[in-house]
mmCIF file of C-alpha atoms and ligand atoms in Angstrom:
data_model
loop_
_atom_site.group_PDB
_atom_site.id
_atom_site.type_symbol
_atom_site.label_atom_id
_atom_site.label_comp_id
_atom_site.label_asym_id
_atom_site.label_seq_id
_atom_site.Cartn_x
_atom_site.Cartn_y
_atom_site.Cartn_z
ATOM 1 C CA MET A 24 0.000 0.000 0.000
ATOM 2 C CA LYS A 25 1.156 3.531 -0.680
ATOM 3 C CA PRO A 26 1.666 5.565 2.517
ATOM 4 C CA ARG A 27 0.111 9.016 2.272
ATOM 5 C CA LEU A 28 1.041 11.555 4.907
ATOM 6 C CA PHE A 29 -1.631 14.100 5.844
ATOM 7 C CA THR A 30 -0.451 14.989 9.338
ATOM 8 C CA PRO A 31 0.047 18.704 10.120
ATOM 9 C CA GLY A 32 3.730 18.080 10.571
ATOM 10 C CA PRO A 33 5.726 16.323 9.441
ATOM 11 C CA THR A 34 4.474 16.725 5.890
ATOM 12 C CA THR A 35 5.513 15.143 2.598
ATOM 13 C CA VAL A 36 8.813 16.221 1.099
ATOM 14 C CA PRO A 37 9.304 16.828 -2.650
ATOM 15 C CA GLU A 38 11.260 14.207 -4.594
ATOM 16 C CA GLU A 39 14.102 16.558 -5.542
ATOM 17 C CA THR A 40 14.560 17.437 -1.853
ATOM 18 C CA LEU A 41 14.658 13.755 -0.881
ATOM 19 C CA LEU A 42 17.388 13.196 -3.479
ATOM 20 C CA GLU A 43 19.432 16.032 -1.963
ATOM 21 C CA LEU A 44 19.101 14.346 1.450
ATOM 22 C CA ALA A 45 20.662 11.201 -0.015
ATOM 23 C CA ARG A 46 23.874 12.957 -1.065
ATOM 24 C CA PRO A 47 27.160 12.527 0.837
ATOM 25 C CA VAL A 48 27.729 14.517 4.014
ATOM 26 C CA THR A 49 29.953 17.577 3.575
ATOM 27 C CA TYR A 50 31.975 19.864 5.851
ATOM 28 C CA HIS A 51 30.013 22.762 7.335
ATOM 29 C CA ARG A 52 32.824 25.357 7.469
ATOM 30 C CA SER A 53 33.549 25.603 3.772
ATOM 31 C CA ALA A 54 33.016 28.359 1.233
ATOM 32 C CA GLU A 55 30.361 26.175 -0.366
ATOM 33 C CA ALA A 56 28.479 25.736 2.927
ATOM 34 C CA LYS A 57 28.512 29.497 3.472
ATOM 35 C CA ALA A 58 27.210 30.151 -0.006
ATOM 36 C CA ILE A 59 24.376 27.704 0.599
ATOM 37 C CA LEU A 60 23.413 29.218 3.962
ATOM 38 C CA GLY A 61 23.516 32.661 2.358
ATOM 39 C CA GLU A 62 21.143 31.510 -0.347
ATOM 40 C CA VAL A 63 18.823 29.797 2.128
ATOM 41 C CA THR A 64 18.742 32.956 4.245
ATOM 42 C CA GLU A 65 17.767 35.073 1.229
ATOM 43 C CA ASP A 66 14.988 32.643 0.308
ATOM 44 C CA LEU A 67 13.761 32.525 3.907
ATOM 45 C CA LYS A 68 13.548 36.329 3.934
ATOM 46 C CA TYR A 69 11.316 36.017 0.891
ATOM 47 C CA VAL A 70 9.089 33.392 2.555
ATOM 48 C CA PHE A 71 8.882 35.473 5.754
ATOM 49 C CA GLN A 72 8.428 38.668 3.701
ATOM 50 C CA THR A 73 11.060 40.470 5.707
ATOM 51 C CA SER A 74 14.183 42.466 4.960
ATOM 52 C CA GLN A 75 15.735 41.313 8.258
ATOM 53 C CA PRO A 76 18.046 38.294 8.326
ATOM 54 C CA VAL A 77 16.282 35.038 9.230
ATOM 55 C CA MET A 78 18.319 32.834 11.522
ATOM 56 C CA THR A 79 18.550 29.071 11.108
ATOM 57 C CA LEU A 80 18.665 26.998 14.293
ATOM 58 C CA THR A 81 19.291 23.279 14.534
ATOM 59 C CA SER A 82 16.301 22.292 16.644
ATOM 60 C CA SER A 83 12.642 21.512 16.212
ATOM 61 C CA GLY A 84 10.214 24.425 16.085
ATOM 62 C CA THR A 85 10.008 24.558 19.874
ATOM 63 C CA GLY A 86 13.711 25.450 19.995
ATOM 64 C CA GLY A 87 12.906 28.545 17.955
ATOM 65 C CA MET A 88 10.070 29.389 20.350
ATOM 66 C CA GLU A 89 12.381 28.966 23.321
ATOM 67 C CA ALA A 90 14.960 31.216 21.646
ATOM 68 C CA ALA A 91 12.263 33.874 21.187
ATOM 69 C CA VAL A 92 11.365 33.820 24.892
ATOM 70 C CA ALA A 93 14.921 33.528 26.247
ATOM 71 C CA ASN A 94 16.169 36.452 24.168
ATOM 72 C CA THR A 95 13.330 38.951 24.479
ATOM 73 C CA LEU A 96 12.363 38.717 28.164
ATOM 74 C CA ALA A 97 14.267 39.120 31.404
ATOM 75 C CA ALA A 98 13.002 37.165 34.421
ATOM 76 C CA GLY A 99 9.910 38.780 35.941
ATOM 77 C CA GLU A 100 9.094 40.929 32.899
ATOM 78 C CA LYS A 101 5.485 41.089 31.850
ATOM 79 C CA ALA A 102 4.218 39.147 28.846
ATOM 80 C CA ILE A 103 0.731 38.756 27.409
ATOM 81 C CA LEU A 104 -0.013 35.263 26.164
ATOM 82 C CA LEU A 105 -2.805 34.796 23.637
ATOM 83 C CA THR A 106 -3.754 31.132 23.719
ATOM 84 C CA ALA A 107 -6.350 29.218 21.739
ATOM 85 C CA GLY A 108 -5.040 25.692 21.988
ATOM 86 C CA ARG A 109 -2.161 23.363 22.592
ATOM 87 C CA TRP A 110 0.453 25.509 20.858
ATOM 88 C CA GLY A 111 -0.548 28.556 22.879
ATOM 89 C CA GLU A 112 -0.008 26.242 25.843
ATOM 90 C CA ARG A 113 3.484 25.510 24.521
ATOM 91 C CA TRP A 114 4.198 29.263 24.766
ATOM 92 C CA ARG A 115 2.843 29.189 28.323
ATOM 93 C CA GLY A 116 5.180 26.325 29.278
ATOM 94 C CA ILE A 117 8.250 28.098 27.917
ATOM 95 C CA LEU A 118 7.255 31.476 29.402
ATOM 96 C CA LYS A 119 6.830 29.853 32.813
ATOM 97 C CA ALA A 120 10.200 28.128 32.555
ATOM 98 C CA PHE A 121 11.761 31.557 31.904
ATOM 99 C CA GLN A 122 9.884 33.192 34.823
ATOM 100 C CA ALA A 123 7.761 35.594 32.802
ATOM 101 C CA ASN A 124 5.129 37.620 34.631
ATOM 102 C CA LEU A 125 2.209 36.260 32.631
ATOM 103 C CA VAL A 126 -1.082 37.824 31.658
ATOM 104 C CA VAL A 127 -3.122 35.163 29.891
ATOM 105 C CA VAL A 128 -5.861 35.795 27.336
ATOM 106 C CA GLU A 129 -7.425 32.419 26.737
ATOM 107 C CA VAL A 130 -10.261 31.191 24.536
ATOM 108 C CA PRO A 131 -11.710 27.665 24.379
ATOM 109 C CA TYR A 132 -10.301 25.193 21.825
ATOM 110 C CA GLY A 133 -11.859 25.875 18.420
ATOM 111 C CA LYS A 134 -12.237 29.618 19.048
ATOM 112 C CA ALA A 135 -9.892 32.421 18.008
ATOM 113 C CA VAL A 136 -8.446 35.230 20.109
ATOM 114 C CA THR A 137 -9.867 38.492 18.726
ATOM 115 C CA PRO A 138 -7.987 41.757 18.175
ATOM 116 C CA GLU A 139 -10.362 43.381 20.710
ATOM 117 C CA MET A 140 -9.222 40.962 23.426
ATOM 118 C CA LEU A 141 -5.605 41.855 22.716
ATOM 119 C CA GLU A 142 -6.365 45.571 22.672
ATOM 120 C CA LYS A 143 -8.035 45.340 26.084
ATOM 121 C CA ALA A 144 -5.240 43.266 27.658
ATOM 122 C CA LEU A 145 -2.596 45.635 26.355
ATOM 123 C CA ALA A 146 -4.500 48.717 27.606
ATOM 124 C CA GLU A 147 -4.785 47.125 31.060
ATOM 125 C CA ASN A 148 -1.104 46.154 31.072
ATOM 126 C CA PRO A 149 0.901 49.065 29.656
ATOM 127 C CA ASP A 150 4.091 47.621 31.187
ATOM 128 C CA THR A 151 3.932 44.583 28.861
ATOM 129 C CA LYS A 152 7.253 43.782 27.187
ATOM 130 C CA ALA A 153 6.019 41.203 24.687
ATOM 131 C CA VAL A 154 2.846 39.598 23.352
ATOM 132 C CA PHE A 155 2.973 35.923 22.352
ATOM 133 C CA ALA A 156 0.613 34.701 19.644
ATOM 134 C CA THR A 157 0.060 31.803 17.252
ATOM 135 C CA LEU A 158 -0.534 32.249 13.516
ATOM 136 C CA SER A 159 -2.005 28.805 12.830
ATOM 137 C CA GLU A 160 -3.169 26.969 15.963
ATOM 138 C CA THR A 161 -2.462 23.524 14.546
ATOM 139 C CA SER A 162 -4.250 21.755 17.392
ATOM 140 C CA THR A 163 -7.646 23.223 16.447
ATOM 141 C CA GLY A 164 -7.239 24.552 12.876
ATOM 142 C CA VAL A 165 -7.860 28.152 13.961
ATOM 143 C CA GLY A 166 -6.006 30.969 12.196
ATOM 144 C CA HIS A 167 -5.369 34.284 13.938
ATOM 145 C CA ASP A 168 -5.570 37.792 12.501
ATOM 146 C CA LEU A 169 -1.904 38.649 12.907
ATOM 147 C CA GLU A 170 -2.235 41.698 10.695
ATOM 148 C CA ALA A 171 -4.670 43.223 13.226
ATOM 149 C CA PHE A 172 -2.549 42.047 16.178
ATOM 150 C CA GLY A 173 0.476 43.717 14.594
ATOM 151 C CA ARG A 174 -1.339 47.028 14.184
ATOM 152 C CA ILE A 175 -2.320 47.012 17.865
ATOM 153 C CA VAL A 176 1.023 45.961 19.339
ATOM 154 C CA ALA A 177 3.040 48.321 17.117
ATOM 155 C CA LYS A 178 1.424 51.284 18.897
ATOM 156 C CA SER A 179 2.903 50.095 22.202
ATOM 157 C CA PRO A 180 6.504 49.525 23.321
ATOM 158 C CA ALA A 181 5.814 45.759 23.440
ATOM 159 C CA LEU A 182 7.061 43.217 20.911
ATOM 160 C CA LEU A 183 4.774 40.876 18.993
ATOM 161 C CA VAL A 184 6.222 37.363 19.005
ATOM 162 C CA VAL A 185 4.584 34.876 16.665
ATOM 163 C CA ASP A 186 4.599 31.099 16.507
ATOM 164 C CA GLY A 187 4.337 30.752 12.749
ATOM 165 C CA ILE A 188 5.023 27.011 12.785
ATOM 166 C CA SER A 189 2.590 25.385 10.286
ATOM 167 C CA GLY A 190 1.148 28.780 9.298
ATOM 168 C CA LEU A 191 4.165 30.342 7.627
ATOM 169 C CA GLY A 192 4.406 29.193 4.018
ATOM 170 C CA ALA A 193 0.744 28.122 3.960
ATOM 171 C CA MET A 194 -1.260 31.216 4.838
ATOM 172 C CA GLU A 195 -0.606 34.877 4.167
ATOM 173 C CA CYS A 196 1.957 36.250 6.578
ATOM 174 C CA ARG A 197 3.844 39.482 5.916
ATOM 175 C CA THR A 198 6.395 39.858 8.675
ATOM 176 C CA ASP A 199 7.528 43.428 7.944
ATOM 177 C CA ALA A 200 4.277 44.905 6.613
ATOM 178 C CA TRP A 201 2.308 43.443 9.529
ATOM 179 C CA GLN A 202 4.938 44.589 12.066
ATOM 180 C CA LEU A 203 5.593 41.139 13.504
ATOM 181 C CA ASP A 204 8.694 41.491 15.676
ATOM 182 C CA VAL A 205 9.733 37.879 16.076
ATOM 183 C CA VAL A 206 8.421 35.094 13.856
ATOM 184 C CA VAL A 207 9.333 31.458 14.396
ATOM 185 C CA THR A 208 8.768 28.500 12.137
ATOM 186 C CA GLY A 209 9.958 24.915 11.768
ATOM 187 C CA SER A 210 11.148 22.967 8.746
ATOM 188 C CA GLN A 211 8.672 20.083 8.859
ATOM 189 C CA LYS A 212 5.401 21.917 8.239
ATOM 190 C CA ALA A 213 4.796 24.119 5.200
ATOM 191 C CA LEU A 214 8.494 24.383 4.302
ATOM 192 C CA MET A 215 8.581 20.824 2.951
ATOM 193 C CA LEU A 216 11.523 19.358 4.839
ATOM 194 C CA PRO A 217 11.878 16.648 7.493
ATOM 195 C CA PRO A 218 11.958 17.850 11.139
ATOM 196 C CA GLY A 219 15.191 19.351 12.451
ATOM 197 C CA LEU A 220 15.463 23.062 11.653
ATOM 198 C CA ALA A 221 13.838 26.150 13.167
ATOM 199 C CA PHE A 222 13.878 29.615 11.592
ATOM 200 C CA VAL A 223 13.563 32.906 13.457
ATOM 201 C CA SER A 224 13.164 36.458 12.164
ATOM 202 C CA VAL A 225 13.786 39.467 14.398
ATOM 203 C CA SER A 226 12.728 43.081 13.747
ATOM 204 C CA GLU A 227 14.853 46.137 14.547
ATOM 205 C CA LYS A 228 12.545 46.913 17.471
ATOM 206 C CA ALA A 229 13.100 43.389 18.804
ATOM 207 C CA TRP A 230 16.893 43.555 18.370
ATOM 208 C CA LYS A 231 16.934 46.661 20.579
ATOM 209 C CA LYS A 232 15.097 44.760 23.314
ATOM 210 C CA ILE A 233 17.267 41.665 22.875
ATOM 211 C CA GLU A 234 20.443 43.697 23.210
ATOM 212 C CA ALA A 235 19.122 45.191 26.473
ATOM 213 C CA THR A 236 18.164 41.776 27.915
ATOM 214 C CA PRO A 237 20.551 39.607 29.945
ATOM 215 C CA ILE A 238 21.785 36.436 28.205
ATOM 216 C CA ARG A 239 19.655 33.519 29.409
ATOM 217 C CA SER A 240 20.657 30.735 27.065
ATOM 218 C CA PHE A 241 23.957 29.717 25.557
ATOM 219 C CA TYR A 242 22.887 27.562 22.606
ATOM 220 C CA LEU A 243 19.870 29.739 21.810
ATOM 221 C CA ASP A 244 21.541 33.143 22.193
ATOM 222 C CA LEU A 245 20.277 34.877 19.050
ATOM 223 C CA ARG A 246 23.070 37.454 19.183
ATOM 224 C CA ARG A 247 25.496 34.661 18.355
ATOM 225 C CA TYR A 248 23.377 33.583 15.376
ATOM 226 C CA LYS A 249 23.115 37.137 14.096
ATOM 227 C CA LYS A 250 26.855 37.668 14.345
ATOM 228 C CA ALA A 251 27.654 34.379 12.595
ATOM 229 C CA LEU A 252 25.043 34.992 9.926
ATOM 230 C CA ALA A 253 26.759 38.256 8.964
ATOM 231 C CA GLU A 254 29.493 35.897 7.667
ATOM 232 C CA SER A 255 26.916 33.420 6.300
ATOM 233 C CA ASP A 256 27.826 31.082 9.105
ATOM 234 C CA THR A 257 26.331 29.471 12.207
ATOM 235 C CA PRO A 258 27.692 29.574 15.784
ATOM 236 C CA PHE A 259 27.527 25.779 16.227
ATOM 237 C CA THR A 260 27.582 22.767 13.915
ATOM 238 C CA PRO A 261 24.324 23.051 11.990
ATOM 239 C CA ALA A 262 22.305 20.199 10.496
ATOM 240 C CA ASN A 263 23.975 21.106 7.206
ATOM 241 C CA THR A 264 22.463 18.205 5.277
ATOM 242 C CA LEU A 265 19.026 19.590 6.148
ATOM 243 C CA ILE A 266 20.094 23.119 5.209
ATOM 244 C CA LYS A 267 21.165 21.887 1.781
ATOM 245 C CA ALA A 268 17.838 20.135 1.374
ATOM 246 C CA GLN A 269 15.931 23.186 2.616
ATOM 247 C CA ARG A 270 17.593 25.136 -0.162
ATOM 248 C CA VAL A 271 15.949 22.794 -2.675
ATOM 249 C CA SER A 272 12.471 23.091 -1.137
ATOM 250 C CA LEU A 273 12.802 26.874 -0.891
ATOM 251 C CA LYS A 274 13.619 27.027 -4.610
ATOM 252 C CA ARG A 275 10.283 25.349 -5.254
ATOM 253 C CA ILE A 276 8.541 28.095 -3.230
ATOM 254 C CA ARG A 277 10.488 30.784 -5.086
ATOM 255 C CA ALA A 278 9.499 29.291 -8.416
ATOM 256 C CA GLU A 279 5.827 29.203 -7.479
ATOM 257 C CA GLY A 280 5.834 32.692 -5.944
ATOM 258 C CA ILE A 281 4.659 33.326 -2.387
ATOM 259 C CA GLU A 282 1.353 34.928 -3.358
ATOM 260 C CA ASN A 283 0.527 32.080 -5.732
ATOM 261 C CA LEU A 284 1.405 29.678 -2.942
ATOM 262 C CA TRP A 285 -0.959 31.429 -0.517
ATOM 263 C CA ALA A 286 -3.679 31.377 -3.179
ATOM 264 C CA ARG A 287 -3.143 27.670 -3.867
ATOM 265 C CA HIS A 288 -3.472 26.829 -0.172
ATOM 266 C CA ALA A 289 -6.585 28.997 0.104
ATOM 267 C CA LYS A 290 -8.194 27.258 -2.874
ATOM 268 C CA ILE A 291 -7.443 23.732 -1.673
ATOM 269 C CA ALA A 292 -8.530 24.589 1.875
ATOM 270 C CA ALA A 293 -11.840 26.038 0.657
ATOM 271 C CA ALA A 294 -12.504 22.935 -1.454
ATOM 272 C CA CYS A 295 -11.582 20.670 1.454
ATOM 273 C CA ARG A 296 -13.954 22.512 3.790
ATOM 274 C CA ALA A 297 -16.729 22.283 1.187
ATOM 275 C CA GLY A 298 -16.137 18.540 0.820
ATOM 276 C CA VAL A 299 -16.150 17.927 4.548
ATOM 277 C CA THR A 300 -19.309 19.966 5.133
ATOM 278 C CA ALA A 301 -21.113 18.211 2.274
ATOM 279 C CA LEU A 302 -20.569 14.919 4.118
ATOM 280 C CA GLY A 303 -22.579 16.296 7.007
ATOM 281 C CA LEU A 304 -19.444 16.843 9.095
ATOM 282 C CA LYS A 305 -18.650 19.979 11.055
ATOM 283 C CA LEU A 306 -15.509 22.084 11.005
ATOM 284 C CA PHE A 307 -13.962 22.444 14.450
ATOM 285 C CA ALA A 308 -12.376 25.887 13.971
ATOM 286 C CA GLU A 309 -14.534 29.005 14.085
ATOM 287 C CA ARG A 310 -11.902 30.819 12.034
ATOM 288 C CA PRO A 311 -10.322 28.053 9.944
ATOM 289 C CA ASN A 312 -6.878 28.569 8.467
ATOM 290 C CA ASN A 313 -5.558 27.303 5.153
ATOM 291 C CA ALA A 314 -2.800 25.036 6.449
ATOM 292 C CA LEU A 315 -5.077 22.268 7.654
ATOM 293 C CA THR A 316 -8.715 21.315 8.073
ATOM 294 C CA VAL A 317 -9.898 20.159 11.474
ATOM 295 C CA ILE A 318 -13.084 18.113 11.526
ATOM 296 C CA THR A 319 -15.285 17.434 14.552
ATOM 297 C CA VAL A 320 -15.828 13.691 14.966
ATOM 298 C CA PRO A 321 -19.606 13.188 14.672
ATOM 299 C CA ALA A 322 -21.601 11.647 17.517
ATOM 300 C CA GLY A 323 -21.688 7.861 17.384
ATOM 301 C CA VAL A 324 -18.418 7.572 15.437
ATOM 302 C CA ASP A 325 -15.207 6.300 17.061
ATOM 303 C CA GLY A 326 -12.746 9.006 15.993
ATOM 304 C CA SER A 327 -9.496 7.176 16.712
ATOM 305 C CA ALA A 328 -10.738 3.870 15.220
ATOM 306 C CA THR A 329 -11.737 5.674 12.016
ATOM 307 C CA LEU A 330 -8.233 7.110 11.658
ATOM 308 C CA LYS A 331 -6.683 3.677 12.214
ATOM 309 C CA LYS A 332 -8.897 2.224 9.515
ATOM 310 C CA LEU A 333 -8.026 5.009 7.093
ATOM 311 C CA GLU A 334 -4.353 4.284 7.576
ATOM 312 C CA LYS A 335 -4.485 0.478 7.665
ATOM 313 C CA GLN A 336 -6.852 -0.022 4.758
ATOM 314 C CA HIS A 337 -6.023 2.921 2.516
ATOM 315 C CA GLY A 338 -2.656 4.320 3.624
ATOM 316 C CA PHE A 339 -4.021 7.756 4.579
ATOM 317 C CA LYS A 340 -2.365 9.047 7.735
ATOM 318 C CA LEU A 341 -4.382 11.888 9.271
ATOM 319 C CA ALA A 342 -3.738 13.184 12.782
ATOM 320 C CA ASP A 343 -5.884 12.592 15.830
ATOM 321 C CA GLY A 344 -6.592 15.325 18.364
ATOM 322 C CA GLN A 345 -3.826 15.866 20.908
ATOM 323 C CA ASP A 346 -4.132 15.273 24.655
ATOM 324 C CA ASN A 347 -7.767 15.640 25.759
ATOM 325 C CA MET A 348 -8.847 16.292 22.148
ATOM 326 C CA LYS A 349 -7.979 12.696 21.234
ATOM 327 C CA GLY A 350 -10.909 10.974 19.541
ATOM 328 C CA GLN A 351 -12.767 14.311 19.261
ATOM 329 C CA ILE A 352 -11.308 15.702 16.049
ATOM 330 C CA TRP A 353 -9.534 14.692 12.850
ATOM 331 C CA ARG A 354 -6.761 16.899 11.519
ATOM 332 C CA LEU A 355 -6.063 16.852 7.793
ATOM 333 C CA SER A 356 -3.085 18.838 6.530
ATOM 334 C CA HIS A 357 -2.993 20.394 3.088
ATOM 335 C CA MET A 358 0.142 22.463 3.549
ATOM 336 C CA GLY A 359 3.361 22.330 1.591
ATOM 337 C CA TYR A 360 3.876 19.656 -1.024
ATOM 338 C CA THR A 361 0.251 18.532 -1.191
ATOM 339 C CA ASP A 362 -1.929 19.058 -4.236
ATOM 340 C CA ALA A 363 -5.693 19.266 -4.688
ATOM 341 C CA PHE A 364 -6.057 15.710 -5.949
ATOM 342 C CA GLU A 365 -4.249 14.244 -2.978
ATOM 343 C CA VAL A 366 -6.641 16.074 -0.651
ATOM 344 C CA LEU A 367 -9.523 14.957 -2.848
ATOM 345 C CA GLY A 368 -8.262 11.406 -2.346
ATOM 346 C CA ALA A 369 -8.277 11.885 1.420
ATOM 347 C CA ILE A 370 -11.881 13.124 1.290
ATOM 348 C CA ALA A 371 -12.820 10.110 -0.841
ATOM 349 C CA ALA A 372 -11.165 7.694 1.592
ATOM 350 C CA LEU A 373 -12.797 9.339 4.612
ATOM 351 C CA GLU A 374 -16.138 9.167 2.844
ATOM 352 C CA LEU A 375 -15.661 5.482 2.114
ATOM 353 C CA VAL A 376 -14.596 4.551 5.636
ATOM 354 C CA LEU A 377 -17.482 6.503 7.183
ATOM 355 C CA HIS A 378 -19.937 4.934 4.729
ATOM 356 C CA GLU A 379 -18.693 1.442 5.584
ATOM 357 C CA SER A 380 -19.031 2.157 9.277
ATOM 358 C CA GLY A 381 -22.735 2.936 8.830
ATOM 359 C CA PHE A 382 -22.494 6.727 9.092
ATOM 360 C CA LYS A 383 -25.279 8.186 6.975
ATOM 361 C CA LEU A 384 -23.901 9.942 3.920
ATOM 362 C CA GLU A 385 -24.339 10.014 0.176
ATOM 363 C CA PRO A 386 -21.246 8.378 -1.374
ATOM 364 C CA GLY A 387 -19.526 10.902 -3.623
ATOM 365 C CA ALA A 388 -21.114 13.916 -1.920
ATOM 366 C CA GLY A 389 -17.830 15.113 -0.417
ATOM 367 C CA VAL A 390 -15.893 14.534 -3.612
ATOM 368 C CA ALA A 391 -18.513 16.377 -5.695
ATOM 369 C CA ALA A 392 -18.616 19.357 -3.344
ATOM 370 C CA PHE A 393 -14.818 19.525 -3.354
ATOM 371 C CA GLN A 394 -14.780 19.554 -7.180
ATOM 372 C CA ARG A 395 -17.512 22.176 -7.408
ATOM 373 C CA GLU A 396 -15.679 24.495 -5.024
ATOM 374 C CA TYR A 397 -12.317 23.848 -6.659
ATOM 375 C CA ALA A 398 -13.737 24.659 -10.106
ATOM 376 C CA LYS A 399 -14.727 28.159 -8.942
ATOM 377 C CA LYS A 400 -12.605 31.012 -10.248
HETATM 378 C C1 PLP B 503 4.209 21.682 15.155
HETATM 379 C C2 PLP B 503 3.990 22.934 15.906
HETATM 380 C C3 PLP B 503 4.804 23.294 16.991
HETATM 381 C C4 PLP B 503 5.854 22.373 17.561
HETATM 382 O O1 PLP B 503 6.962 22.320 16.824
HETATM 383 P P1 PLP B 503 8.066 21.171 17.092
HETATM 384 O O2 PLP B 503 8.794 21.188 15.793
HETATM 385 O O3 PLP B 503 7.321 19.895 17.358
HETATM 386 O O4 PLP B 503 8.877 21.585 18.227
HETATM 387 C C5 PLP B 503 4.595 24.512 17.605
HETATM 388 N N1 PLP B 503 3.620 25.333 17.195
HETATM 389 C C6 PLP B 503 2.803 25.023 16.174
HETATM 390 C C7 PLP B 503 1.714 25.992 15.783
HETATM 391 C C8 PLP B 503 2.958 23.826 15.497
HETATM 392 O O5 PLP B 503 2.148 23.507 14.472
#
C-alpha cells in the first residue's frame, strides 16, 4: 500500500529534496556551505516577507520558540499570552520556565483570540514587554488575525512574538508589513523538509530589546546567530544536510511565488472545507486557516478507530486530536507539497470509511462538493 502523509507536521517532502538528502555529508565550514546558507537565508527572507536576516537553528520548532522567549524577556518581565489551543499552551510552558510575569488571554479550543481581546489586555497592562501569539493553531485549525494584532502591538513599546510554525508558508503572513517582531517557524510543516530546523526572524525593534536583555541561554543566544550569519555562518555545527535540502524546497517556493502559494493553499482549503461539510461533518475551527482542516468527529463515530482504519486499509495518515482532544477531532493537513487531488483522495477515503461504518452519507457527496468548489474562479 502507498503511505500518504496528511499529518500537520511532518508533511511530505518533494522528490528533488529527498534526493538532496541522499547525497554525501559535507563539511560545514567551507566556502560552499557558506554560499548555501547565504542563499537559504535570502529565500527565507522572501518566505517570511522580511528584509531582516532570518536565523537558522538546529532544533525543532520549539527550539525557535524557546529562543524567542529567552532572548526577548528578562526574568519577571510582563508578557501577554494569547492562547487558543495546545500551541498557545506551549508558549505558556516556555514562558513559565523563563519566569515571565504572565497575563493570559485564553479562549476555548476551536475559538480564536480576537484583536479586541488583545487591545483590552494591552491597555490594562501598559508595562507589557512582549505579546505571544500563534498564527495557525495547529491543534484546532484556527487561524489568527496577525495583521490586526500587529497594528495594535506596534502602537505600544511591546514586541509581537509569533509562533508561525505550520502557518508560515501556507497562509498569508507578511512579517515586515504586519509589524511582527519575532516570527518562528519549523522545517517540517509548510516548508517541505523533514523535522530538524527552526527559523527565526527578528525586527529592529526586537533587536533593541534583545540587546538590552541579559543572556539567558547559551545555545539559543540569538546574538550569536546574528553575528555568525553576517558571515553566512552558524555559531555551532548546523544540520547542514538539512540546510542543503531546505535550499531545494525553498527554490520550489520561489518558483511558485509566495502569493501564488498562498492562493493555492486557500483554494485547496476552501474545497476541502466544502467537501467535509457536504458529508454532514462539522468544522472544528470558528476561524479556519488554510494550512489544515480540522473536523469534529460526529456523535456515534469512534474518531481514533476511524483514523486507524483510514491508515491500515487505505494508507491515509491523518492526525488525531492531541491530549484531551484525542478521539474528538480529525486533523487533515494540506500544507506544503500537497496538491488538490491528494486532498480529494483523502476526502474520498474518509467518505468510504465513514460509509462502511454505517455513518449516513451520500457516497460521492464530499468529492462532488470539493470539485464544485475547486472549479470556482
Ligand atoms: C508543530 C507545531 C509546533 C511544535 O513544533 P516542534 O517542531 O514539534 O517543536 C509549535 N507550534 C505550532 C503551531 C505547530 O504547528
